[in-house]
mmCIF file of C-alpha atoms and ligand atoms in Angstrom:
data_model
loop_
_atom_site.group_PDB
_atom_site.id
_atom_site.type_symbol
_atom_site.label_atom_id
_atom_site.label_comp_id
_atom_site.label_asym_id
_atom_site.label_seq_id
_atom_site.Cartn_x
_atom_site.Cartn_y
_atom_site.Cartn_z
ATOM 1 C CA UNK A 1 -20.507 75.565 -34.269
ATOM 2 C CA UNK A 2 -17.589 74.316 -34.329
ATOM 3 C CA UNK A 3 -16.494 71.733 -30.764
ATOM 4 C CA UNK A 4 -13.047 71.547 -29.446
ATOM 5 C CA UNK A 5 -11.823 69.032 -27.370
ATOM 6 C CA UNK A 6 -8.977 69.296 -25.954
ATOM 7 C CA UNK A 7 -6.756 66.298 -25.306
ATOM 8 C CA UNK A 8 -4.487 66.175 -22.079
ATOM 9 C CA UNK A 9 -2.583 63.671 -22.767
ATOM 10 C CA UNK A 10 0.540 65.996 -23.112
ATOM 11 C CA UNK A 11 -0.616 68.154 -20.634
ATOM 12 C CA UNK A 12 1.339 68.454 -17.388
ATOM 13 C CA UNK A 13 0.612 65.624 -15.814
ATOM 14 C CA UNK A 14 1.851 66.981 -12.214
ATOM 15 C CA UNK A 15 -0.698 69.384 -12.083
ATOM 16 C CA UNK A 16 -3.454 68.037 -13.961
ATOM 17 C CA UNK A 17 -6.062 70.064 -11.924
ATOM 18 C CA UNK A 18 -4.517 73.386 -13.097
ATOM 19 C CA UNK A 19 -4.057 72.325 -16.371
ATOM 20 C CA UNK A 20 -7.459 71.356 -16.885
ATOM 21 C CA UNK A 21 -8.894 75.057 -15.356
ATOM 22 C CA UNK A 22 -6.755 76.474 -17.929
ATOM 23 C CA UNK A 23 -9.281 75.293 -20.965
ATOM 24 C CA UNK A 24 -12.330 75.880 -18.764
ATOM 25 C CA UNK A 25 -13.733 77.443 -21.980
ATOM 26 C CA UNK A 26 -13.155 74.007 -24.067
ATOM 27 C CA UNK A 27 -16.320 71.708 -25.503
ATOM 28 C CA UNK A 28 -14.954 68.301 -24.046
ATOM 29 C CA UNK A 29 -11.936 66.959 -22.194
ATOM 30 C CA UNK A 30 -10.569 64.519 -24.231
ATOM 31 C CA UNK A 31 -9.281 61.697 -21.954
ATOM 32 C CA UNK A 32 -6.572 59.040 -24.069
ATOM 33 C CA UNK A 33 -6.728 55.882 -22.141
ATOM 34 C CA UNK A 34 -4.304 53.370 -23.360
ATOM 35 C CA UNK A 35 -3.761 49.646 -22.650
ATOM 36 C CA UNK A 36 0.259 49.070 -23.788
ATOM 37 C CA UNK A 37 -1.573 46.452 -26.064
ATOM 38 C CA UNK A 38 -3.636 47.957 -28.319
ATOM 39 C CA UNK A 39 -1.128 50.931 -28.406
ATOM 40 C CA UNK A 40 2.228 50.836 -27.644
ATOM 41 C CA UNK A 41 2.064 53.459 -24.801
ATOM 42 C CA UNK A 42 0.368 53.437 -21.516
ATOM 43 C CA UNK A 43 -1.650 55.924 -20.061
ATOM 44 C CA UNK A 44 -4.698 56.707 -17.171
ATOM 45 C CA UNK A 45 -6.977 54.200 -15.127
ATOM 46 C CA UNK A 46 -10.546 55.736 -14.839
ATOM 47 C CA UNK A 47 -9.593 57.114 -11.151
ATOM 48 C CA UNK A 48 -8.106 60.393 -12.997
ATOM 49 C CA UNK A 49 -11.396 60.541 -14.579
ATOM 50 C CA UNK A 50 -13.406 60.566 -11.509
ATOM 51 C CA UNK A 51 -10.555 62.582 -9.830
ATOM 52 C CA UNK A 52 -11.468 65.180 -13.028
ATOM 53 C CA UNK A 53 -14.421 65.035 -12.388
ATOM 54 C CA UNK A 54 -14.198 66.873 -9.313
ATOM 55 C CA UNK A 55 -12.524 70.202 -10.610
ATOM 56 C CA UNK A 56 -13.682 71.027 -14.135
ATOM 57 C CA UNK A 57 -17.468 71.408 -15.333
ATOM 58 C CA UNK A 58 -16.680 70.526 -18.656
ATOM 59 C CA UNK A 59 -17.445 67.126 -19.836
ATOM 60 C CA UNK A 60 -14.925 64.493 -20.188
ATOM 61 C CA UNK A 61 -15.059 62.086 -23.295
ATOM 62 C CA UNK A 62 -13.021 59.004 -22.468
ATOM 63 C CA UNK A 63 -11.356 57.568 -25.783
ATOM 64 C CA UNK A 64 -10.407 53.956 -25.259
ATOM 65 C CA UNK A 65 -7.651 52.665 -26.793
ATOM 66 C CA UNK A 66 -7.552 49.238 -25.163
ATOM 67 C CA UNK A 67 -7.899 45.669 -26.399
ATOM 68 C CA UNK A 68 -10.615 44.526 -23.782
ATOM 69 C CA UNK A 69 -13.284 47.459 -24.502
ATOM 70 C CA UNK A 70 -16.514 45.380 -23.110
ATOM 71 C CA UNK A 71 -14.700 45.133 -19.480
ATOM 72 C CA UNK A 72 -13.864 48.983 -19.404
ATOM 73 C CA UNK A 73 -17.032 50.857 -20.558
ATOM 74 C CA UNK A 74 -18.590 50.509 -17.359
ATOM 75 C CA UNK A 75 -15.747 51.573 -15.572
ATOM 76 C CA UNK A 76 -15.167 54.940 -17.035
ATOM 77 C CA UNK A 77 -18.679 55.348 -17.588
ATOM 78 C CA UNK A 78 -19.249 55.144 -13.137
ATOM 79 C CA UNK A 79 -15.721 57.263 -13.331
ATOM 80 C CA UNK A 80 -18.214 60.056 -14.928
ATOM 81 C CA UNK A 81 -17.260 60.509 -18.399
ATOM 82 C CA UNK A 82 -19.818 61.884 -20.867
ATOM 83 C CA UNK A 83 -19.049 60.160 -23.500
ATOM 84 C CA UNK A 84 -17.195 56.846 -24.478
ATOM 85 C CA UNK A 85 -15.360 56.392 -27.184
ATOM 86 C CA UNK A 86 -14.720 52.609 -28.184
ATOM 87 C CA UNK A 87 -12.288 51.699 -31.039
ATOM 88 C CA UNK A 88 -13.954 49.087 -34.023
ATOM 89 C CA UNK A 89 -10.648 47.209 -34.260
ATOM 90 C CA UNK A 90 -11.011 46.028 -30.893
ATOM 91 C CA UNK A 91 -14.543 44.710 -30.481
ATOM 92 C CA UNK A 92 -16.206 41.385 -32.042
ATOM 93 C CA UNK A 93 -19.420 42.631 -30.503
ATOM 94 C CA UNK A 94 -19.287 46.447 -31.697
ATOM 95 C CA UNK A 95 -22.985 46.550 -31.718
ATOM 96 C CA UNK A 96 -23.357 44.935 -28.232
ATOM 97 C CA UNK A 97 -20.871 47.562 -26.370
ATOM 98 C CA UNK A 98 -22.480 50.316 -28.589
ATOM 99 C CA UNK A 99 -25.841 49.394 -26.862
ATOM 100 C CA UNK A 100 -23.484 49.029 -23.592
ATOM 101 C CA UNK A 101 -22.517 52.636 -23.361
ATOM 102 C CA UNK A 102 -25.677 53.798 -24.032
ATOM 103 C CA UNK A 103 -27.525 51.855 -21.234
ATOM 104 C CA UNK A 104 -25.144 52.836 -18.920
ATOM 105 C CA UNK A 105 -26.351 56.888 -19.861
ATOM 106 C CA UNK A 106 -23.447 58.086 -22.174
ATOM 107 C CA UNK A 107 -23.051 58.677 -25.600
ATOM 108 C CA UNK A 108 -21.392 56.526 -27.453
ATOM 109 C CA UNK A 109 -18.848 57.089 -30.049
ATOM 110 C CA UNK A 110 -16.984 54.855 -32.085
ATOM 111 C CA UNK A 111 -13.246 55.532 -33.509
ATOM 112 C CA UNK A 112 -11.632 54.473 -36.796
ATOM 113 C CA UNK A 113 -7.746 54.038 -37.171
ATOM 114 C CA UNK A 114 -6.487 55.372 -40.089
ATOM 115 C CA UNK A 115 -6.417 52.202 -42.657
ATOM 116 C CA UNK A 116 -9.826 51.179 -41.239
ATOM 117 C CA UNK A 117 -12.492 51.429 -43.681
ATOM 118 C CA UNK A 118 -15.686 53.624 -43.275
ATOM 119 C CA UNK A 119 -17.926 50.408 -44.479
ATOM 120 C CA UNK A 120 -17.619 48.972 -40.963
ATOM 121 C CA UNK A 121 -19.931 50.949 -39.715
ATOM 122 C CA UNK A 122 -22.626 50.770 -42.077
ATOM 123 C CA UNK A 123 -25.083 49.122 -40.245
ATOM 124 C CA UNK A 124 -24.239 51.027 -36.765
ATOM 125 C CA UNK A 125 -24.331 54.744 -38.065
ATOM 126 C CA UNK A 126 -27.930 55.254 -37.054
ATOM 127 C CA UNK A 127 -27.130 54.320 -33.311
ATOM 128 C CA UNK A 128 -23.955 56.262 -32.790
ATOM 129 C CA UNK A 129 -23.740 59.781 -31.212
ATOM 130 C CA UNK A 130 -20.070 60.543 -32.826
ATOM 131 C CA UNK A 131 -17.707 59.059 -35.360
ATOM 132 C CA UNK A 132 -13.955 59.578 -34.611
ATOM 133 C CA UNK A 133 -11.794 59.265 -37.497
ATOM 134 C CA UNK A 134 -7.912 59.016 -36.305
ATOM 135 C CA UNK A 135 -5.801 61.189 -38.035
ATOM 136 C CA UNK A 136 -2.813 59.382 -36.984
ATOM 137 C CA UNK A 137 -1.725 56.134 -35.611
ATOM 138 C CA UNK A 138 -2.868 56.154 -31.864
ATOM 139 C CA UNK A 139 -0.540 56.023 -29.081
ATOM 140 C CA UNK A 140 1.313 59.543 -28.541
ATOM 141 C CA UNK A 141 0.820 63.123 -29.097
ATOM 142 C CA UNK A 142 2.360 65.772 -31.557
ATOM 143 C CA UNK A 143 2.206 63.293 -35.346
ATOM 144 C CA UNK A 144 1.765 64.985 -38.406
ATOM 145 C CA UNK A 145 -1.470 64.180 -39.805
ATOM 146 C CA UNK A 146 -2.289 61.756 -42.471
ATOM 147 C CA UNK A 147 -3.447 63.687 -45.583
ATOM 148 C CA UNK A 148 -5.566 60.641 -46.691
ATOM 149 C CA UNK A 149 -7.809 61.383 -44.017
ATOM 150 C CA UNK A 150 -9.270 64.226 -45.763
ATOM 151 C CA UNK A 151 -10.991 62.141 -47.956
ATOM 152 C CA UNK A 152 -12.017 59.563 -45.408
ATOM 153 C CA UNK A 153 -13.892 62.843 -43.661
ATOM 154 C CA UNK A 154 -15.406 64.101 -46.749
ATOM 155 C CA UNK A 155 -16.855 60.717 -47.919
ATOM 156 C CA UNK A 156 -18.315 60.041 -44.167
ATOM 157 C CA UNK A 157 -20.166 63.729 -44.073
ATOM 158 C CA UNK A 158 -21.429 62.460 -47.768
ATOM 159 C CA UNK A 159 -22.813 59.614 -46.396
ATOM 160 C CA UNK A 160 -23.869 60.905 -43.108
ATOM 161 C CA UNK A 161 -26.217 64.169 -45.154
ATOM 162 C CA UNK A 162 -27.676 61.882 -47.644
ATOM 163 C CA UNK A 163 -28.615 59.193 -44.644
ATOM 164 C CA UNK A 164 -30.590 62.736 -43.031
ATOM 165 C CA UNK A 165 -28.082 61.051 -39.542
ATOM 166 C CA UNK A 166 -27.457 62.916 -37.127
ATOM 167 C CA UNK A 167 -23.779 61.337 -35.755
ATOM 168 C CA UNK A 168 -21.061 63.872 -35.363
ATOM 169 C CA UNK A 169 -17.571 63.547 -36.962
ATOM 170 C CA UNK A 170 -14.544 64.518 -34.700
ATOM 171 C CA UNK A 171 -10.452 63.981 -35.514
ATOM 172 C CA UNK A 172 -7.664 63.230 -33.711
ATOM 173 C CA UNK A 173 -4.608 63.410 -34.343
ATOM 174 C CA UNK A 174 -1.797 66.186 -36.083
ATOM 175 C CA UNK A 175 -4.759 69.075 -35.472
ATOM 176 C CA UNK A 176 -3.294 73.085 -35.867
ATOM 177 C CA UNK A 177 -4.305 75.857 -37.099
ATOM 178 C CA UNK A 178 -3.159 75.408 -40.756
ATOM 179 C CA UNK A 179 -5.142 72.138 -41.160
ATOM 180 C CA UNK A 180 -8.243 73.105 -38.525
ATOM 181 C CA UNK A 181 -10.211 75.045 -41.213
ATOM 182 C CA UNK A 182 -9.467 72.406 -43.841
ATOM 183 C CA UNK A 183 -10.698 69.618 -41.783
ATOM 184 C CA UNK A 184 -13.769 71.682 -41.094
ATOM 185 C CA UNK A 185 -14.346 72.557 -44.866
ATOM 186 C CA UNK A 186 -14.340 68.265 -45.323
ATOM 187 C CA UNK A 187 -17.074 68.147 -42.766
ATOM 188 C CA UNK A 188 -15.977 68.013 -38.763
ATOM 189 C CA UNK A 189 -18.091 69.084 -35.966
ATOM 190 C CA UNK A 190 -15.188 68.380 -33.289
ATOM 191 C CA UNK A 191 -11.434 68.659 -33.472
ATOM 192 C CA UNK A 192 -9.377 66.961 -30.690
ATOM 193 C CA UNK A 193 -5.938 69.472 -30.414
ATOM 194 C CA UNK A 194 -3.368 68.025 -27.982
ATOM 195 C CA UNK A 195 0.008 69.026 -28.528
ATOM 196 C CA UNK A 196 -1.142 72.256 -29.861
ATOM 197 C CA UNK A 197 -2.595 73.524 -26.486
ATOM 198 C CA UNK A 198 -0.694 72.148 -23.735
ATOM 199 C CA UNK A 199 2.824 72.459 -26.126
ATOM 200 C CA UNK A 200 1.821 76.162 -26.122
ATOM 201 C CA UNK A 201 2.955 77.937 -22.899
ATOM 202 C CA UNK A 202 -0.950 79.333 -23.033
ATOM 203 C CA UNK A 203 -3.616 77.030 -23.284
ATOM 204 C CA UNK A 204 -6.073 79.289 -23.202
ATOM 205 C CA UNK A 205 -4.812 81.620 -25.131
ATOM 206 C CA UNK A 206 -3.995 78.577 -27.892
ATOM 207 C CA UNK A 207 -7.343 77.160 -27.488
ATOM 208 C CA UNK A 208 -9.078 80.583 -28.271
ATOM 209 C CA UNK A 209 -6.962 80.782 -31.189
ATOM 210 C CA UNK A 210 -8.041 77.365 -32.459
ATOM 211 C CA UNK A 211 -11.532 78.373 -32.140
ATOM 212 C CA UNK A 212 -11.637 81.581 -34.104
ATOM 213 C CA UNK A 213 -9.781 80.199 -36.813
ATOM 214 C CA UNK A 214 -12.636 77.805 -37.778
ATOM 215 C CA UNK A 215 -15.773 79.975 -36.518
HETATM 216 C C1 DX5 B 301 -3.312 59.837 -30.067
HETATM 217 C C2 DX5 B 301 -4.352 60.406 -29.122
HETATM 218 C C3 DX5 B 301 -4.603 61.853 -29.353
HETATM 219 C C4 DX5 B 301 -3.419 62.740 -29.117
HETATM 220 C C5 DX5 B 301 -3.589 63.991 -29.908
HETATM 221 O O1 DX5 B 301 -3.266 58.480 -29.918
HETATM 222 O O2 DX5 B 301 -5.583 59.708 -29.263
HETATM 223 O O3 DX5 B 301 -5.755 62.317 -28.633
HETATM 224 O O4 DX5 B 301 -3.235 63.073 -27.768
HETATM 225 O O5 DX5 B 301 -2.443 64.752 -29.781
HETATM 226 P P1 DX5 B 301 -1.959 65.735 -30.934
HETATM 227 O O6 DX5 B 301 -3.049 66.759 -31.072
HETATM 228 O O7 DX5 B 301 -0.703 66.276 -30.426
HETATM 229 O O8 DX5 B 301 -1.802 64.913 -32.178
HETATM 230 ZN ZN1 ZN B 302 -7.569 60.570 -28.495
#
């Protein structure tokens, strides 16, 4: 089965609480948190997580895209997130905040940018929950997505079967419904969709149409 997570960074940020009830039916929140450093665009503190928190059952997966990772896992992890997502371009220690996430009783995922290779996590695939391959250059909402990336998917299921692993693959980035069953044929258990729900004047209606087009 197929996960969705739905990203509200484009959401309406003025009534966050009602947008989030809208995809009540979603896998996973998907939470962009962005520094202005390791992105060029700036985003939420882990108060809207906790704040989250308090109106939606479904859980929240923080994805940080920040240069000091090590000092914020613990603070969206206490915000209540699920799981953290920690980019391996910002971290000298990946192993060591890895470990960090999961001591502090979330899963831990780790995300790729697009020209990042797959062979940086060779010796960390056995201790990660989730791989999350970019599918464009982090920082806003509503790119196309990067057709190399197809490949990049394909080659990390290969390696994830023949390793018997059990580390989910998710995408982010340029997901709709032309691409969705493509990027599930190359191997992805979760699709992040941003623009493409909370552009749509339904979310819920745009998030059930995401999800039979790949079931
Ligand atoms: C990009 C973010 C994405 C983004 C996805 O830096 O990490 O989660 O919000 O938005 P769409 O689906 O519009 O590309
Ligand atoms: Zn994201």
């Amino acid at each position: 089965m197929v996960e969705i997570a739905p990203s509200i960074l484009n959401a309406n940020l003025l009534q966050l609480g009602e947008e989030v009830a809208k995809i009540r039916s979603a896998d996973w929140v998907h939470f962009d948190v962005m520094d202005g450093h390791f992105v060029p665009n700036l985003t939420f503190g882990p108060m809207f997580v906790e704040a989250l928190r308090q109106v939606t059952a479904v859980p929240i997966e923080s994805h940080l895209m920040v240069e000091n990772t090590a000092a914020f896992i613990p603070l969206y992890a206490q915000a209540g997130s699920k799981r953290i997502i920690i980019h391996a371009e910002t971290g000298n220690h990946l192993h060591r905040l890895v470990q960090n996430i999961k001591e502090l009783g979330c899963e831990a995922g780790v995300s790729l940018n697009p020209a990042t290779p797959l062979s940086c996590l060779e010796y960390l695939l056995p201790d990660l929950d989730l791989v999350l391959l970019m599918t464009v250059n982090p920082g806003f909402g509503g790119q196309r997505l990067i057709p190399a990336m197809y490949e990049k998917i394909k080659q990390l299921r290969a390696i994830i079967s023949e390793r018997r692993l059990s580390c989910k693959i998710e995408v982010d980035g340029g997901v709709n419904l032309e691409n969705a069953p493509r990027l599930v044929a190359a191997g992805v258990d979760v699709l992040v969709a941003g623009t493409l729900i909370y552009r749509d004047p339904d979310p819920a209606a745009a998030l059930k149409r995401l999800r039979d087009g790949v079931q």
